[in-house]
Coordinates of C-alpha atoms in Angstrom, one line a residue:
M1 CA -31.7 1.5 -8.9
C2 CA -30.4 1.6 -6.0
R3 CA -31.5 1.3 -2.7
V4 CA -30.9 1.4 1.2
T5 CA -32.1 -0.7 3.3
G6 CA -32.0 -1.0 7.1
H7 CA -31.0 2.6 7.5
E8 CA -33.6 4.2 9.6
D9 CA -32.8 6.2 12.2
I10 CA -29.1 5.9 11.8
R11 CA -27.6 9.6 12.7
G12 CA -27.8 9.1 16.6
R13 CA -25.2 5.8 16.1
I14 CA -22.8 8.2 14.8
D15 CA -20.2 8.7 17.9
T16 CA -18.1 11.7 16.5
T17 CA -16.1 11.4 20.0
R18 CA -14.0 8.5 19.5
P19 CA -12.1 7.6 16.4
H20 CA -13.0 5.0 14.0
T21 CA -11.2 3.1 11.6
A22 CA -13.9 3.8 8.6
R23 CA -13.4 7.1 9.1
I24 CA -9.3 7.5 9.5
W25 CA -9.2 5.2 6.5
N26 CA -11.5 8.1 4.7
Y27 CA -8.7 10.6 6.1
W28 CA -5.9 8.3 4.6
L29 CA -7.6 8.9 1.3
G30 CA -7.8 11.9 1.4
G31 CA -11.5 12.0 2.0
K32 CA -13.3 14.5 3.4
D33 CA -15.8 12.4 5.5
N34 CA -14.2 11.7 8.6
Y35 CA -14.3 15.0 12.4
P36 CA -11.1 16.0 14.3
V37 CA -11.0 13.3 17.2
D38 CA -10.2 10.6 13.2
R39 CA -7.7 13.2 12.5
E40 CA -5.6 13.4 15.6
A41 CA -5.6 9.1 15.4
G42 CA -4.4 9.6 12.3
D43 CA -1.9 11.0 12.2
R44 CA -0.6 9.9 15.7
I45 CA -1.0 6.2 14.2
R46 CA 1.3 7.5 10.7
A47 CA 3.9 9.4 13.5
I48 CA 4.1 5.9 14.7
H49 CA 4.0 3.4 11.3
P50 CA 4.5 6.1 8.4
G51 CA 3.6 4.0 5.5
I52 CA -0.1 3.1 7.2
G53 CA -1.7 5.6 4.6
E54 CA -0.1 3.2 2.0
Y55 CA -2.5 0.9 3.0
A56 CA -5.5 2.2 2.7
R57 CA -4.2 3.0 -0.9
A58 CA -3.5 0.2 -2.2
D59 CA -6.5 -2.1 -0.6
R60 CA -8.9 -0.1 -2.8
L61 CA -6.2 -0.3 -5.8
F62 CA -5.9 -5.2 -5.1
L63 CA -10.8 -4.1 -4.6
G64 CA -10.3 -2.4 -8.4
R65 CA -8.3 -5.0 -10.2
A66 CA -10.3 -8.2 -8.2
V67 CA -13.2 -5.8 -9.6
H68 CA -12.2 -5.8 -12.6
Q69 CA -10.6 -9.1 -13.5
L70 CA -13.8 -10.9 -12.1
A71 CA -16.3 -8.9 -14.3
A72 CA -13.7 -9.0 -17.5
H73 CA -12.4 -12.2 -17.6
A74 CA -14.2 -14.2 -15.2
G75 CA -17.9 -13.5 -16.0
I76 CA -18.9 -12.4 -12.8
R77 CA -21.8 -9.6 -12.9
Q78 CA -22.9 -9.6 -9.2
F79 CA -20.9 -9.0 -6.1
L80 CA -21.5 -9.5 -2.9
D81 CA -19.5 -6.4 -1.1
I82 CA -19.3 -7.0 3.0
G83 CA -18.1 -4.6 5.3
T84 CA -17.4 -2.0 1.7
G85 CA -16.1 1.0 4.2
L86 CA -16.9 5.1 3.5
P87 CA -17.7 5.2 -0.4
S88 CA -14.5 6.3 -2.0
A89 CA -13.2 6.5 -6.1
D90 CA -13.8 3.7 -7.7
N91 CA -16.0 2.0 -5.6
T92 CA -16.8 -2.0 -6.6
H93 CA -20.1 -0.8 -8.1
E94 CA -18.4 1.9 -10.5
V95 CA -15.2 -0.9 -11.5
A96 CA -18.0 -3.9 -12.9
Q97 CA -20.6 -1.6 -14.1
R98 CA -17.8 0.7 -16.3
I99 CA -16.7 -3.4 -17.7
T100 CA -20.5 -5.0 -17.3
P101 CA -23.7 -2.2 -17.0
D102 CA -26.4 -5.1 -16.0
A103 CA -23.6 -6.3 -12.8
R104 CA -25.6 -6.1 -9.4
I105 CA -23.4 -5.3 -6.5
V106 CA -24.8 -4.9 -2.7
Y107 CA -23.1 -3.4 -0.3
V108 CA -23.3 -4.4 3.5
D109 CA -22.0 -2.3 6.3
N110 CA -23.7 -1.6 10.5
D111 CA -21.1 1.9 10.2
P112 CA -24.5 4.3 10.4
L113 CA -21.8 7.4 8.7
V114 CA -21.5 4.7 5.8
L115 CA -24.8 3.7 5.9
T116 CA -25.5 7.7 5.3
H117 CA -23.2 8.1 2.5
A118 CA -24.9 5.2 1.3
R119 CA -28.2 7.0 0.1
A120 CA -26.4 9.3 -2.0
L121 CA -23.7 8.2 -3.7
L122 CA -24.2 4.7 -3.8
T123 CA -26.2 4.8 -7.8
S124 CA -26.1 3.1 -10.1
T125 CA -26.2 2.1 -13.9
P126 CA -30.1 2.3 -15.1
E127 CA -29.3 -1.1 -16.3
G128 CA -27.9 -2.5 -13.1
R129 CA -29.2 -3.2 -9.4
T130 CA -27.0 -0.9 -6.9
D131 CA -28.9 -2.3 -2.3
Y132 CA -27.3 -1.0 0.6
L133 CA -27.3 -3.3 3.5
D134 CA -27.1 -2.3 7.4
A135 CA -26.0 -5.6 9.1
D136 CA -23.6 -6.9 10.6
L137 CA -20.7 -9.6 8.9
S138 CA -20.8 -12.2 11.8
D139 CA -24.8 -12.2 10.8
T140 CA -24.8 -14.8 8.2
D141 CA -27.7 -15.9 7.1
A142 CA -29.7 -12.3 7.6
I143 CA -27.0 -11.3 4.8
L144 CA -28.2 -13.8 2.3
E145 CA -31.5 -13.8 3.1
R146 CA -31.2 -9.8 1.9
A147 CA -28.5 -10.0 -0.7
A148 CA -31.2 -12.4 -1.9
R149 CA -33.7 -9.6 -2.8
T150 CA -31.2 -7.8 -4.9
L151 CA -28.7 -10.8 -5.9
D152 CA -30.4 -14.4 -7.8
L153 CA -28.3 -17.1 -5.9
S154 CA -28.1 -19.3 -8.2
E155 CA -25.5 -17.8 -9.9
P156 CA -21.6 -16.9 -10.2
V157 CA -21.6 -14.5 -6.4
A158 CA -18.0 -12.7 -5.9
L159 CA -17.6 -11.9 -2.0
M160 CA -15.9 -9.6 -1.2
L161 CA -14.4 -9.4 2.6
L162 CA -11.6 -6.4 2.6
G163 CA -10.0 -5.5 5.6
V164 CA -13.6 -6.5 7.7
V165 CA -12.7 -10.3 9.0
I166 CA -9.7 -8.2 11.0
F167 CA -12.5 -6.9 13.0
I168 CA -13.3 -11.0 14.2
A169 CA -11.0 -11.8 17.1
D170 CA -11.4 -15.4 17.3
H171 CA -9.8 -17.3 14.5
E172 CA -11.6 -19.8 13.8
A173 CA -14.7 -17.2 14.3
S174 CA -13.5 -15.2 11.3
Y175 CA -12.3 -18.5 9.8
G176 CA -16.3 -19.8 10.2
V177 CA -18.4 -16.8 9.0
V178 CA -16.0 -16.6 5.4
R179 CA -16.9 -20.9 4.7
R180 CA -20.7 -20.1 6.3
L181 CA -20.8 -17.0 3.6
M182 CA -19.1 -19.1 0.1
A183 CA -21.0 -22.7 1.1
E184 CA -24.7 -20.8 0.0
L185 CA -22.1 -19.3 -2.6
P186 CA -22.5 -21.9 -5.9
P187 CA -19.8 -23.0 -8.0
G188 CA -18.2 -20.5 -9.4
S189 CA -18.0 -17.6 -7.3
H190 CA -15.7 -15.9 -6.3
L191 CA -13.7 -14.6 -2.8
V192 CA -12.0 -11.7 -2.3
L193 CA -11.2 -11.1 0.5
S194 CA -7.8 -8.9 2.5
H195 CA -6.5 -8.7 5.5
T196 CA -3.8 -6.8 8.0
I197 CA -1.2 -8.9 8.8
T198 CA 1.5 -9.2 11.3
S199 CA 5.0 -10.2 10.5
P200 CA 8.7 -9.4 12.0
S201 CA 10.1 -7.5 9.4
M202 CA 7.2 -4.7 10.5
P203 CA 7.1 -4.2 14.3
D204 CA 6.0 -0.5 13.7
V205 CA 3.0 -2.2 12.1
D206 CA 2.3 -4.1 15.4
A207 CA 2.8 -1.1 17.6
A208 CA 0.5 0.9 15.2
V209 CA -2.3 -1.8 15.5
A210 CA -1.4 -1.2 19.6
F211 CA -2.6 2.2 20.0
W212 CA -5.1 1.5 17.8
N213 CA -6.7 -0.9 19.1
E214 CA -6.4 1.2 22.8
H215 CA -7.7 4.2 21.8
G216 CA -10.1 2.5 18.6
T217 CA -13.1 1.6 17.6
P218 CA -13.5 -1.4 17.3
R219 CA -10.5 -2.9 17.7
L220 CA -8.9 -5.8 15.1
T221 CA -6.5 -8.0 15.2
Q222 CA -3.6 -8.8 13.1
R223 CA -3.7 -12.2 11.0
T224 CA -0.1 -13.8 9.9
P225 CA 0.2 -14.5 5.8
R226 CA -0.3 -18.5 6.1
Q227 CA -3.2 -17.5 8.7
V228 CA -4.3 -15.6 5.7
E229 CA -4.1 -18.0 3.4
R230 CA -6.4 -20.3 5.7
Y231 CA -9.0 -17.8 4.3
F232 CA -8.8 -19.4 0.4
D233 CA -9.0 -23.7 1.9
G234 CA -11.4 -26.0 -0.5
L235 CA -11.5 -22.9 -2.9
E236 CA -8.7 -22.5 -6.1
L237 CA -6.7 -19.6 -5.7
L238 CA -5.6 -17.6 -8.3
D239 CA -2.4 -16.1 -9.4
P240 CA -1.0 -14.5 -8.2
G241 CA -1.7 -15.9 -5.3
V242 CA -2.3 -14.3 -1.5
V243 CA 0.6 -10.9 -1.5
S244 CA 1.2 -7.6 -0.3
C245 CA -2.4 -5.6 -1.7
S246 CA 0.2 -3.6 -3.5
R247 CA 1.4 -6.2 -5.4
W248 CA -2.0 -8.3 -6.5
L249 CA -1.4 -8.0 -9.6
P250 CA -3.6 -11.2 -12.2
P251 CA -2.7 -12.1 -15.1
C252 CA -4.2 -10.0 -17.4
G253 CA -7.1 -6.6 -17.9
L254 CA -4.7 -4.3 -16.4
D255 CA -3.0 -2.8 -19.8
A256 CA -3.4 0.2 -21.5
D257 CA -6.8 -0.4 -22.9
S258 CA -8.0 -0.9 -20.5
D259 CA -11.8 0.9 -19.8
S260 CA -11.5 0.3 -15.7
G261 CA -11.4 3.6 -14.9
I262 CA -8.9 2.6 -12.1
G263 CA -5.2 3.4 -14.0
T264 CA -2.9 2.5 -16.4
G265 CA 0.1 0.9 -14.8
I266 CA -1.6 0.4 -11.5
G267 CA 0.6 -1.3 -9.0
V268 CA 3.9 -0.1 -10.6
D269 CA 6.1 2.5 -9.2
A270 CA 7.0 5.1 -11.5
D271 CA 10.6 3.8 -12.6
G272 CA 9.0 0.4 -13.1
G273 CA 9.0 -2.1 -10.3
V274 CA 7.0 -3.5 -8.8
P275 CA 5.4 -1.3 -5.1
D276 CA 6.7 -1.9 -2.0
E277 CA 4.7 -4.4 -0.1
V278 CA 2.7 -3.1 3.0
A279 CA 1.0 -4.7 5.7
M280 CA -2.5 -5.6 3.7
F281 CA -2.1 -9.2 2.4
G282 CA -4.8 -10.0 0.0
G283 CA -6.3 -13.3 -2.3
V284 CA -8.6 -14.0 -4.7
A285 CA -10.7 -17.6 -5.4
R286 CA -12.9 -19.8 -7.6
K287 CA -15.1 -21.6 -5.9
P288 CA -14.8 -25.1 -7.7

């Protein structure tokens, strides 16, 4: 079963005059759900930082690995994916329901183009359920109240926050949003989070972000790896910790016999080595 709520009159909210991060992400991933203004901005950002397109790919692979790990090895059957972005290959519900067909997933986003595509593409297995909410990350009470129509919040939930808290500029406010959401989830729940970082070793990333914040919407905030680690305070961080999304490889679950659908040998280059580090770090942690 699939349901989309809160989507009235959303087409009128789509602004094609300014580039939008979800559509540029889609462009870098090879999708077609973008406009000329997005492709122009995406190309200009790539000219500043040629490796930027790899962040999108690394983040999607991190999502697939994390969902597979939680569904196959941690017994997670419920996922709350906030700031999901435009549907792409191997969305959260697709990876989870391949492993456990009765998995329930609630997607949350406030981008009108994402909401439009959700109606057609975010389907579900007959045994499971997929819902989509039109809501802002900062409105935690409304998200939890409406998500409870699909999810059983007395049972463990995986909270997915991939590349979304970067849009909360105030550090303490961003930590507070994550804490409030996790506080309402029961023990055994997990946090899956990724975030664009700033690092002295990647100065071109800062330049690309500065360009984006001048020309695009919404504005984003970089944080250091240590600041990203703070989102997991009070939780049990799973190996390998908070690392480049390209290098987040769980200790089990992604072998040659994997049925995750996200590919064999993910996270390994053709020569067998570890992929280059990207300025998108992620981690997974369990609520004790």
